[in-house]
Structure formats: C-alpha cells, structure tokens
Coordinates of C-alpha atoms and ligand atoms in Angstrom, one line a residue:
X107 CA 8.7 -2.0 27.8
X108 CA 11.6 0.2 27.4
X109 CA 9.9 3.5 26.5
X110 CA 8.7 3.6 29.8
X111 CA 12.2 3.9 31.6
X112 CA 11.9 7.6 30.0
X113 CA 8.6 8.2 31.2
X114 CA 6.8 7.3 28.2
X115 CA 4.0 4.8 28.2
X116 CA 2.8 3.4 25.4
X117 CA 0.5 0.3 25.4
X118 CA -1.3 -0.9 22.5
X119 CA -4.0 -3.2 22.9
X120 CA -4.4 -6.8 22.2
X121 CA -8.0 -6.8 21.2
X122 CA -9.4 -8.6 18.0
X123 CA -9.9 -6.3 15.3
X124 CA -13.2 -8.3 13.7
X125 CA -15.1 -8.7 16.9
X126 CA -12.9 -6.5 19.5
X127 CA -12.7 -9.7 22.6
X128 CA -9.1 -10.1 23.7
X129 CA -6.4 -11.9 21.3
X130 CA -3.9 -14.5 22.5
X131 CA -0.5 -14.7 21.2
X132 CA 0.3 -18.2 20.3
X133 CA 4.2 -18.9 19.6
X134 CA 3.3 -22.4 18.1
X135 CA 1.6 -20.7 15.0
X136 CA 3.5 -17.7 15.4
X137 CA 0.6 -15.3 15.4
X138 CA -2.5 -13.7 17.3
X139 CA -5.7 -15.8 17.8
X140 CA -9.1 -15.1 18.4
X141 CA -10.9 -17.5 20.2
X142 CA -14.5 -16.1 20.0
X143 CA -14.6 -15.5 16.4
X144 CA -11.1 -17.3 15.0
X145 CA -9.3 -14.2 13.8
X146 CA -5.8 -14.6 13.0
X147 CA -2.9 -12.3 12.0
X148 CA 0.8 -12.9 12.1
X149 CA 3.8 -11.8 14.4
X150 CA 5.9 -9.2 12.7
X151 CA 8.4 -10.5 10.6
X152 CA 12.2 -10.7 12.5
X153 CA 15.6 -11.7 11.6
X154 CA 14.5 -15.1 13.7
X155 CA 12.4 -15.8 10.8
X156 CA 15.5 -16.8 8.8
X157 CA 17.0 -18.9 11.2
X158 CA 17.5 -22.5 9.4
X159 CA 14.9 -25.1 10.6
X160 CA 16.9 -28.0 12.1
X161 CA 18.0 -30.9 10.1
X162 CA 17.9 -33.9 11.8
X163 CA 20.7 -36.5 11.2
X164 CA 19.9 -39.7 12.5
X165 CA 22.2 -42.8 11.9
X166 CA 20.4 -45.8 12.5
X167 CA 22.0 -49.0 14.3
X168 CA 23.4 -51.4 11.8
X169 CA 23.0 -54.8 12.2
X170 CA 25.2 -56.9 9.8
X171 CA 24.2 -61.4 10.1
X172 CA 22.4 -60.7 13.6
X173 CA 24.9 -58.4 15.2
X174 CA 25.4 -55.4 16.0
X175 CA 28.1 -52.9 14.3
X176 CA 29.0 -50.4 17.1
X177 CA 32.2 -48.6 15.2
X178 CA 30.9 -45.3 16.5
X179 CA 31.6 -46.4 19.9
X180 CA 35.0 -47.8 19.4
X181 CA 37.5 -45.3 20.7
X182 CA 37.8 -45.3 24.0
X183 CA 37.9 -42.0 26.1
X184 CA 40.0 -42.5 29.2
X185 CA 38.8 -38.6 30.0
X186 CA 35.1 -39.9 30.3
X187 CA 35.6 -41.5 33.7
X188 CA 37.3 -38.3 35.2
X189 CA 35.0 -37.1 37.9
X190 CA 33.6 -33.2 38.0
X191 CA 36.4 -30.8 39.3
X192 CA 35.1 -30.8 43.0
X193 CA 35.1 -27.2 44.1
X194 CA 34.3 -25.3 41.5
X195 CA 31.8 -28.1 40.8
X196 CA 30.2 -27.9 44.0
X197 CA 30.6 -23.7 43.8
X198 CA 28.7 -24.1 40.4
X199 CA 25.9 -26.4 41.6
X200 CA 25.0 -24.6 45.1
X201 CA 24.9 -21.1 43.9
X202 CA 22.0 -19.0 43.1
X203 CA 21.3 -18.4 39.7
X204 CA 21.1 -14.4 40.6
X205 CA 24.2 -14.6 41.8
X206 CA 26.0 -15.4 38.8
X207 CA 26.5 -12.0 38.2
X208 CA 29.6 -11.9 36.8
X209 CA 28.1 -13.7 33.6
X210 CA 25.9 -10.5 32.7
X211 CA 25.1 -8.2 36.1
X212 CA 23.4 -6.2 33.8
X213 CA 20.8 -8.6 32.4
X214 CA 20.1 -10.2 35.5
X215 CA 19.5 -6.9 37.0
X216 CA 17.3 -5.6 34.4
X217 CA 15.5 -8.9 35.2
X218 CA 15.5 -8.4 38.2
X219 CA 14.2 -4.9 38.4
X220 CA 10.7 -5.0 40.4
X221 CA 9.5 -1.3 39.4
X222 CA 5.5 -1.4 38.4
X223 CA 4.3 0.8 36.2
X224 CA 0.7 2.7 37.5
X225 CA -1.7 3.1 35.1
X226 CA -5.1 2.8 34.2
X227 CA -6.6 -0.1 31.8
X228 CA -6.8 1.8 28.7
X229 CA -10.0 -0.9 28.1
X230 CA -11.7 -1.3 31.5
X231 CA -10.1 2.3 33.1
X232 CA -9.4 0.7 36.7
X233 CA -5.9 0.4 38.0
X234 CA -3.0 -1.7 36.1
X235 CA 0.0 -2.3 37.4
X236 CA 3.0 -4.3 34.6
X237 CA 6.0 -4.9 35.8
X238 CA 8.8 -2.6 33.3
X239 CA 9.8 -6.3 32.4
X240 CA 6.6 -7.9 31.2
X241 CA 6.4 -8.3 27.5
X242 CA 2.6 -8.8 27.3
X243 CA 0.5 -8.2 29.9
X244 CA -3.4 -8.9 31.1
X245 CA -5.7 -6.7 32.9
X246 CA -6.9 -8.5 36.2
X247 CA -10.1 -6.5 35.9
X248 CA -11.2 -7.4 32.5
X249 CA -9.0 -9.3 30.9
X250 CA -8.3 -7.5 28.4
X251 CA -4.4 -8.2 26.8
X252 CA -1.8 -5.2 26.4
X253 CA 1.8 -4.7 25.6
X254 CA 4.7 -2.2 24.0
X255 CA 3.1 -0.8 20.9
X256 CA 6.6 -0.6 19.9
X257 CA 7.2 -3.7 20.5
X258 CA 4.1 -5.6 18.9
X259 CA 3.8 -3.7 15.8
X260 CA 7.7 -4.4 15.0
X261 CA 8.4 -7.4 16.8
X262 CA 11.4 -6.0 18.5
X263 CA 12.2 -6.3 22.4
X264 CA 14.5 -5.2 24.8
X265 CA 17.3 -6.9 24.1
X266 CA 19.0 -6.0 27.6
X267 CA 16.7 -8.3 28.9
X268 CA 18.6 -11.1 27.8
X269 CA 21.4 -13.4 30.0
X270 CA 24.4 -13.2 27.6
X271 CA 25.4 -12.0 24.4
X272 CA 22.4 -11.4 22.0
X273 CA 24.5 -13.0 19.0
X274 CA 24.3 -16.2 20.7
X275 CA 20.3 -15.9 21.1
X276 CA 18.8 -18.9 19.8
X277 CA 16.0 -18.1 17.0
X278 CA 14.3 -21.3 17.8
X279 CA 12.5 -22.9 20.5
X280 CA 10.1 -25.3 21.9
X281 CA 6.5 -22.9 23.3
X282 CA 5.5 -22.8 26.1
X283 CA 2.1 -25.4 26.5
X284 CA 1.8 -25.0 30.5
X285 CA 0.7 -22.5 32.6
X286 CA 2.2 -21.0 35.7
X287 CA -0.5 -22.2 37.8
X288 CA -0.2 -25.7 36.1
X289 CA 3.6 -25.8 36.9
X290 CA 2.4 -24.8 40.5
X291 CA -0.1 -27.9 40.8
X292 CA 3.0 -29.9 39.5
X293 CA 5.6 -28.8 42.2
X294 CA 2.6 -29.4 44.8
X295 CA 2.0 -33.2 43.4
X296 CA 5.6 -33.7 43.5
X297 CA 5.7 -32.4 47.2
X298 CA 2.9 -34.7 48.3
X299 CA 4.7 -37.9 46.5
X300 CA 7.7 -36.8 48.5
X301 CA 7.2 -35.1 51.5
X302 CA 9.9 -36.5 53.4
X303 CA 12.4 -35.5 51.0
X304 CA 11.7 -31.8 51.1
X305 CA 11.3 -31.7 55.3
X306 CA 12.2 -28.0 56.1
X307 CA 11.9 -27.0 53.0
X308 CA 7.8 -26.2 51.8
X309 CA 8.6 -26.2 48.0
X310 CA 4.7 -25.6 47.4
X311 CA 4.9 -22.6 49.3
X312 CA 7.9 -21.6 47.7
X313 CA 6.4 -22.3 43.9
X314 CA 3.4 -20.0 45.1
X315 CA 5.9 -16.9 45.6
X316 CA 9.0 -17.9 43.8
X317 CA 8.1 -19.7 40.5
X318 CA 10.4 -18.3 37.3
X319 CA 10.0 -18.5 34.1
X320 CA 12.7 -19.6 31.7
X321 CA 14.0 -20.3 28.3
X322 CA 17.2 -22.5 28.4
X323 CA 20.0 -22.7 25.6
X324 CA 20.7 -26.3 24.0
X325 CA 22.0 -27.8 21.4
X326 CA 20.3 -31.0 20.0
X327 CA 22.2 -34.4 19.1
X328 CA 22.5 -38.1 19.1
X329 CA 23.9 -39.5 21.7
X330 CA 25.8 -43.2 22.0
X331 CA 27.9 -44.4 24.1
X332 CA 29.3 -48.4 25.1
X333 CA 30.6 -48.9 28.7
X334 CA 32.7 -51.6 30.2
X335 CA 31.2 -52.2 34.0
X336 CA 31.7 -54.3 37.1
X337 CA 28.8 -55.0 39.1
X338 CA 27.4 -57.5 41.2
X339 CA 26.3 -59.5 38.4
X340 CA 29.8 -59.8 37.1
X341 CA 31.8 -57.4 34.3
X342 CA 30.5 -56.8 31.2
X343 CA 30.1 -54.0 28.4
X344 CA 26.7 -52.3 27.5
X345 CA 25.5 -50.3 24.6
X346 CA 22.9 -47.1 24.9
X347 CA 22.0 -44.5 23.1
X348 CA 19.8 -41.0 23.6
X349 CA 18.2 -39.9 20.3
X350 CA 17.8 -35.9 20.3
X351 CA 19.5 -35.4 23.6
X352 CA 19.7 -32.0 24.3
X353 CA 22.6 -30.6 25.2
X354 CA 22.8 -28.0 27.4
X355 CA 24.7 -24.4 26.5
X356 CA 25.4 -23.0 29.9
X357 CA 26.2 -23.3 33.2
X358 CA 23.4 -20.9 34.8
X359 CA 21.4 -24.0 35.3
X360 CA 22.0 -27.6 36.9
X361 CA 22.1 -30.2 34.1
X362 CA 21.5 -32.8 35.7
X363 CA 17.9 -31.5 36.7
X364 CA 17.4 -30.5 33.2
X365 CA 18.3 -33.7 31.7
X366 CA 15.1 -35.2 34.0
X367 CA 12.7 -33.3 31.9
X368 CA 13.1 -35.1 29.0
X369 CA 11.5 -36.4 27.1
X370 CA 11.0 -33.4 24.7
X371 CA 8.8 -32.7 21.9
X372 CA 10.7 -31.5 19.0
X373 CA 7.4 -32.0 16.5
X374 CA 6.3 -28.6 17.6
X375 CA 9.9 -26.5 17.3
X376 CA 8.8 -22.7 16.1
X377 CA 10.6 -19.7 15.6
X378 CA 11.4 -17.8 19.0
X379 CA 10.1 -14.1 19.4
X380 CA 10.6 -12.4 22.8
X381 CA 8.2 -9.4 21.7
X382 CA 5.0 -11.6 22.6
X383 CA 5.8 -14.0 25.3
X384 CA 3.6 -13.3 28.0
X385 CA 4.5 -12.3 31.3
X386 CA 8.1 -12.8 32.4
X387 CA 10.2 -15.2 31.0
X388 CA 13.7 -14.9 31.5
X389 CA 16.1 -15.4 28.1
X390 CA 19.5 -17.0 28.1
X391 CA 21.6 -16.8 25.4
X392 CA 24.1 -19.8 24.3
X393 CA 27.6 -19.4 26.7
X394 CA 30.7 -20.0 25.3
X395 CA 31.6 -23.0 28.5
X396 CA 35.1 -24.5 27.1
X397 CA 36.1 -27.2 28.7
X398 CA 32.6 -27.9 30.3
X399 CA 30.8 -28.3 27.3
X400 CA 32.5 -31.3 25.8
X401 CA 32.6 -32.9 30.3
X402 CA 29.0 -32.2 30.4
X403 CA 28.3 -35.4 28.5
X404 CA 30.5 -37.5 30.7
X405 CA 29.5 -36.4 33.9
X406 CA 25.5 -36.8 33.2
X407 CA 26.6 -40.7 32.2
X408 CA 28.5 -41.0 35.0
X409 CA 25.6 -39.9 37.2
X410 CA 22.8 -41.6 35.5
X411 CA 24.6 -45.0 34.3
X412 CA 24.0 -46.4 38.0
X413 CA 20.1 -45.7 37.7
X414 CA 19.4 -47.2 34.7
X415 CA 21.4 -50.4 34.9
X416 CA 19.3 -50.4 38.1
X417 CA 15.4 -50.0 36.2
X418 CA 17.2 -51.9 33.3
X419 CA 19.1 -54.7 34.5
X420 CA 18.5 -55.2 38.1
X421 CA 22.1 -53.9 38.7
X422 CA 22.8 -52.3 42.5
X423 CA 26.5 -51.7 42.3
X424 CA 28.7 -51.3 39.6
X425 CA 31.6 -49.2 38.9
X426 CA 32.3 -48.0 35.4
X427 CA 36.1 -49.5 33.8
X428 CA 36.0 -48.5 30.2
X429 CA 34.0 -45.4 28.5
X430 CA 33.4 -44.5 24.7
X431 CA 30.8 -42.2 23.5
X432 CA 29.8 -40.3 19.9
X433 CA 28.1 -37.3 20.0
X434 CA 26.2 -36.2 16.7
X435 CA 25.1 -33.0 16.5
X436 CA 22.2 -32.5 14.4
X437 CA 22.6 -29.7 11.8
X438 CA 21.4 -26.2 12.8
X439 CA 20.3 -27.8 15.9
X440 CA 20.3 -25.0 18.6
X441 CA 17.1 -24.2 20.4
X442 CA 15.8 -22.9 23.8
X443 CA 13.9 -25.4 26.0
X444 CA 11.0 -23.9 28.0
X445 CA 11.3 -24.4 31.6
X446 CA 9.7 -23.1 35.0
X447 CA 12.5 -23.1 38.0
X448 CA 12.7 -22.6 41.6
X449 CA 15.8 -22.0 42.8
X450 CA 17.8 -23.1 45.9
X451 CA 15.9 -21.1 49.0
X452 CA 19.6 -18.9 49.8
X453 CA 23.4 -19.3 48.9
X454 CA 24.3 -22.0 50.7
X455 CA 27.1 -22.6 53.9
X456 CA 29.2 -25.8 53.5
X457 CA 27.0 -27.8 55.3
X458 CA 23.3 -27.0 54.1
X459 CA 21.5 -28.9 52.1
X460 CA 20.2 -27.4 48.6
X461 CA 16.6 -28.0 46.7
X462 CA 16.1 -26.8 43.4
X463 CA 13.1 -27.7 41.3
X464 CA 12.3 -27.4 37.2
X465 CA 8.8 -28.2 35.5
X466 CA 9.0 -29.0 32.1
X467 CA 7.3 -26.0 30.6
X468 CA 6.3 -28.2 27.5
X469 CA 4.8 -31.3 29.3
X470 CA 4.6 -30.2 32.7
X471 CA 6.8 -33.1 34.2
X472 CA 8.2 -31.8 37.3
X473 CA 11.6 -32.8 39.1
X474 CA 13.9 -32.2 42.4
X475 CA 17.2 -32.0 43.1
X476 CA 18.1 -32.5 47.0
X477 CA 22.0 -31.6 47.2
X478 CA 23.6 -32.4 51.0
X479 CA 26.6 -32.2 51.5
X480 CA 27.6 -35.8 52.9
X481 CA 24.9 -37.7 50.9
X482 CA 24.7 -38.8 47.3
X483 CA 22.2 -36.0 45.7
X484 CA 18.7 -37.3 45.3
X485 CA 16.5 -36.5 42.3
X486 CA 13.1 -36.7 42.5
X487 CA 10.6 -36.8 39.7
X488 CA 7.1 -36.5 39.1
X489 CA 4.7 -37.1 35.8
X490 CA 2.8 -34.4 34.3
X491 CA -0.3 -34.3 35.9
X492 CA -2.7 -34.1 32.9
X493 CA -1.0 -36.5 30.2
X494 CA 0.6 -34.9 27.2
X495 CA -0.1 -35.8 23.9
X496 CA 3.4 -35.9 21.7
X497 CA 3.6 -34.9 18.0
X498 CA 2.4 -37.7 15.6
X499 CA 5.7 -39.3 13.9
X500 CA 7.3 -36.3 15.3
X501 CA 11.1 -36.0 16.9
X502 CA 11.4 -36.5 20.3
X503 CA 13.6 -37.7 23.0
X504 CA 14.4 -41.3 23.0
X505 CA 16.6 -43.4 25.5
X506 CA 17.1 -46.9 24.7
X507 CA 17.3 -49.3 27.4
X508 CA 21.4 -50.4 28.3
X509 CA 22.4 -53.6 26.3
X510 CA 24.4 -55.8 27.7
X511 CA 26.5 -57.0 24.6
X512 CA 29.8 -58.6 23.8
X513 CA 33.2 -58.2 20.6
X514 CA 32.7 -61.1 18.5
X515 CA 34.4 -59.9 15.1
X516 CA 35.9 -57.6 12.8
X517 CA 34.4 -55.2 11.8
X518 CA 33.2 -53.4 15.5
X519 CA 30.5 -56.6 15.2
X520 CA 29.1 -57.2 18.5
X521 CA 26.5 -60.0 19.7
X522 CA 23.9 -58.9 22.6
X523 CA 23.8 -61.5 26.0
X524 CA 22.0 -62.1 28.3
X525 CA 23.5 -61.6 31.7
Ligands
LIG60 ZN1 -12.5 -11.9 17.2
LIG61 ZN1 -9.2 -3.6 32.2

C-alpha cells in the first residue's frame, strides 16, 4: 500500500458486486470469486500476462535390443565430486535470511517494516489495523476483504517490496493451496514425529509467532546423472534421473531443504500477480549466483546419493569415484515456488546448532534441517497432513529410483544388474 507512506489511505473493497458478500482472490484462475453466488471477474491485465507458458522438453530413455542408451551421461565431470567451499559455505547456510542485507537492504527492510496502519473497517466501522506491507487484507470483525484501490484496479504493486532486481521477477508461479494455519499444524506434526530432534528448540512455538511467507525463484529442468560408487556391496555404476527438478535461482534460501519439498505440481502453473496475494508474502527475484548455480546441482547429488542408495538399494556406505550429469533446461522454464519458512532462531556462534524449517506451500509437506557443527546435518521430513490431490496427466516432479547398470557396447549401450 504505498499511498499510505504519504498519509493517504485508500482502500477499496473486496466485496461482490452481484450479491455484495466478500470476494476471494484466486491466483489459480487468476481472478475474484464469489462463493455465495459464483461471481467472477478477472485480475487486471499486466505485463506478466505475456510471459511465455513453459515448454516442456522431455527426452525419454532410449532403450535400443534391451539396453539402455545413456549418451547424455557420458562425459564425465571431475568438478562434480568437489565438495562445497567450506567457509563461505558454512557462512551461507547458518545465516539469517534478514541478514543478507547486502543482496537488497532495501527490500528486506521495506519487508521488514512493522508500521500498522489505524483505521476503521470501511464495511463493519470497528478498528483495522494492515500492516503498510500487506497486499490484501481481511477485517477480523467481519470479514469483510480490502486492499490498495490503486493497486486492485490496475494490478500494479510496490515493486520495492521485492528481494532483487524486478527485471529478474519471475511472471510465473505455482499458487499458493495451503493456509498459514495449515502450514502451522504441519510444523506441529513434524515436531511431534520428531521431538528429540528439535530438543531446545520448540519449532511449534516458533511457527505460531515466526511463520513467513515466501515465493522462491527456480528454474525447471531434467535432471540425469550416472555415478560410479564403492560401497559395501562392492563398486559399481548407477543411473538416475529427476524429471522437472527445480532448480533453485538464489542463495537466500538453503537448497537442500528446498529440494525436500518436492514433489511439485506443475499441472497448476498460473501467471504471478503480487497486487492480490493475500497477506504477506515475501518476493524474490532470480540472482545472478555465478559459479553456484552450475555447483548447486553437484552438491545436492553429493548430499542425497547416500540416502537413496540407502531406501533404494540397501546401500550404508559408499563413496562416490566417477560423476556425470546432463541438465536440460525446459524452455521458458522460470517460475517461483510457494513456500512457508522459519528461519534459524539467531545468527549462529561456531558451535550452535541451527534449525530451519519450510512447508510446501502447494502440498503442505513439511521438512527440517538440524545443522551442528560436528555432526552430519539431519533432515527431517513430514507428509502433508491432509493428502494432496496432483493434476490429472499433469507435470510434476519425478525421481526415479538409482539403477545399478553396467558398459556393454558401443553406442553409450548399457545393460541394468542386479547387485
Ligand atoms: Zn456474489
Ligand atoms: Zn469490518
């Protein structure tokens, strides 16, 4: 609500204009709904609207007399095995996300600004009190919805609001399907599954007070990659791949913990527009990461690769030889993930240990990161609480099991074995 920063208020009201009951902004049809009478009118048209829809470009596995041609995968990548650059890895990982200022101090203290506005429900006439941030806003009283008038009629926003440079603002994403009090219940069912991770630390407390709302920069691909590993059941290569892996554009957030929300639904992708999200949602912008961005693949194989020959294979120690991966990047294929976080509890000393937490803002699947210093980091996930329901024949996120598999011929043939 930027009008107000000069004094000005000026709300308009979110109220049906066929039967006058409160209208909800849905992002997933990109317009206002009615639900007492089923009224329906459109979201101002922005320059989001002409964002290209994403084209997928799936390659499917060839199999050529019963085996399997993995040329994608044949170059090997000596780089791939290189572990994270430890301090300003560990600087990166146990920061606050407010405290990476000097990204864009001023966003984050716009977003951070805590100044409530006083003023009276233009509906109900009792007391209202938005924060200068909210977009869209409800009055406790009687429910009735309210936001800039500027801002509704024309679809603009304040675009100071945003974490970055507005150029590199995605103009798609996935909406938001869960609510903040249904990302609460998931922290709290996570807690309970694992108390004894969290001990000092009372995330469900924490969610009560702390929860933010996000929108997370990514870029979309196809993701393959053949390994060479010793273990203790001997050394062997394995094939995997990650269809629609999103790739994460920034360093504000841990990947890792992001990658555990998947899977995604990209059936129900719509055109992003900041005017009517409800609330406060915070809104990062794509970062220009250099090196990172190509090492961010690596080191989420290097951290996962353990875990699922584990579920996959029955695999409890192994130590990765050979790496070769092929990224595909799907064609116009950034987008902002939805995501609810909690960060760590304070910047961190040397020694402390470090939870952060993320709900999938889609699906509700919750997870934890436990970082300590002198342990391997723990990542603990829990299911969404009320099942959700994925897009008929629509994309998604799909990891393939790791298969073991072995050379046998020209050209890149391989056979799979049994171990
Ligand atoms: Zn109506
Ligand atoms: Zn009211």
């Amino acid at each position: 609500m930027t009008d107000t920063r000069e004094g000005k208020v000026s709300v308009g009201v979110l109220a049906c204009n066929k039967c006058g009951a409160p209208m909800y902004p849905d992002m997933e049809k990109g317009g206002f709904h009615c639900a007492y009478c089923g009224e329906f009118f459109s979201f101002a048209l922005t320059d989001a609207d002409f964002t290209p829809g994403m084209t997928f470009r799936h390659q499917p596995l060839q199999e050529i007399d019963g085996y399997l041609k993995l040329g994608h995968v044949a170059i090997m990548d000596k780089k791939a095995l290189q572990p994270p650059p430890s301090v300003e890895w560990h600087m990166r990982r146990t920061r606050l996300v407010d405290k990476i200022r000097e990204y864009d101090e001023a966003a984050l203290n716009a977003i951070n600004d805590k100044t409530y506005i006083d003023m009276n429900c233009p509906h109900c006439g009792k007391k209202l009190t938005p924060r200068l941030t909210d977009n869209i806003f409800t009055c406790p009283h009687c429910g009735q919805k309210f936001g800039d008038f500027g801002h509704l009629s024309t679809g603009d926003f304040d675009e100071a609001l945003i974490v970055g440079r507005k150029y590199n603002f995605d103009g798609k994403c996935l909406p938001f399907n869960i609510k903040p009090s249904e990302a609460r219940q998931a922290i709290s069912a996570l807690g309970r599954q694992n108390r004894n991770d969290f001990l000092d630390d009372d995330i469900e407390a924490r969610a009560e007070t702390e929860l933010i709302a996000a929108y997370v920069p990514v870029q979309l691909a196809d993701f393959r990659w053949k390994y060479e590993v010793s273990s203790d059941r001997g050394t062997f290569w394995f094939y995997q791949e990650c269809l629609n892996w999103a790739w994460v554009c920034t360093l504000m957030f841990d990947w890792y913990l992001l990658d555990e929300l998947a899977p995604w639904d990209y059936g129900k992708i719509s055109i992003m527009k900041p005017a009517y999200l409800e609330g406060n949602v915070r809104l990062f912008a794509s970062q220009n990461i250099g090196e990172w961005q190509a090492a961010i693949p690596n080191y989420v194989l290097q951290s996962k690769i353990p875990y699922w020959l584990r579920s996959g294979l029955g695999i409890w120690q192994c130590k990765l030889l050979q790496a070769s991966h092929d990224l595909r990047k799907h064609k116009f294929a950034f987008l902002l993930l939805p995501i609810y976080f909690l960060d760590c509890k304070r910047e961190a000393g040397e020694n402390d240990r470090q939870i952060r937490v993320m709900v999938n803002g889609q699906t509700g699947k919750a997870a934890a990161l436990i970082l300590s210093p002198r342990e391997r980091d723990i990542i603990r996930t829990a299911e969404p609480i009320k099942p959700y329901v994925f897009t008929k024949g629509g994309e998604r996120t799909i990891l393939s099991p790791p298969m073991p598999v072995k050379y046998v011929k020209s050209p890149f043939l391989h056979e799979k074995i049994r171990l």
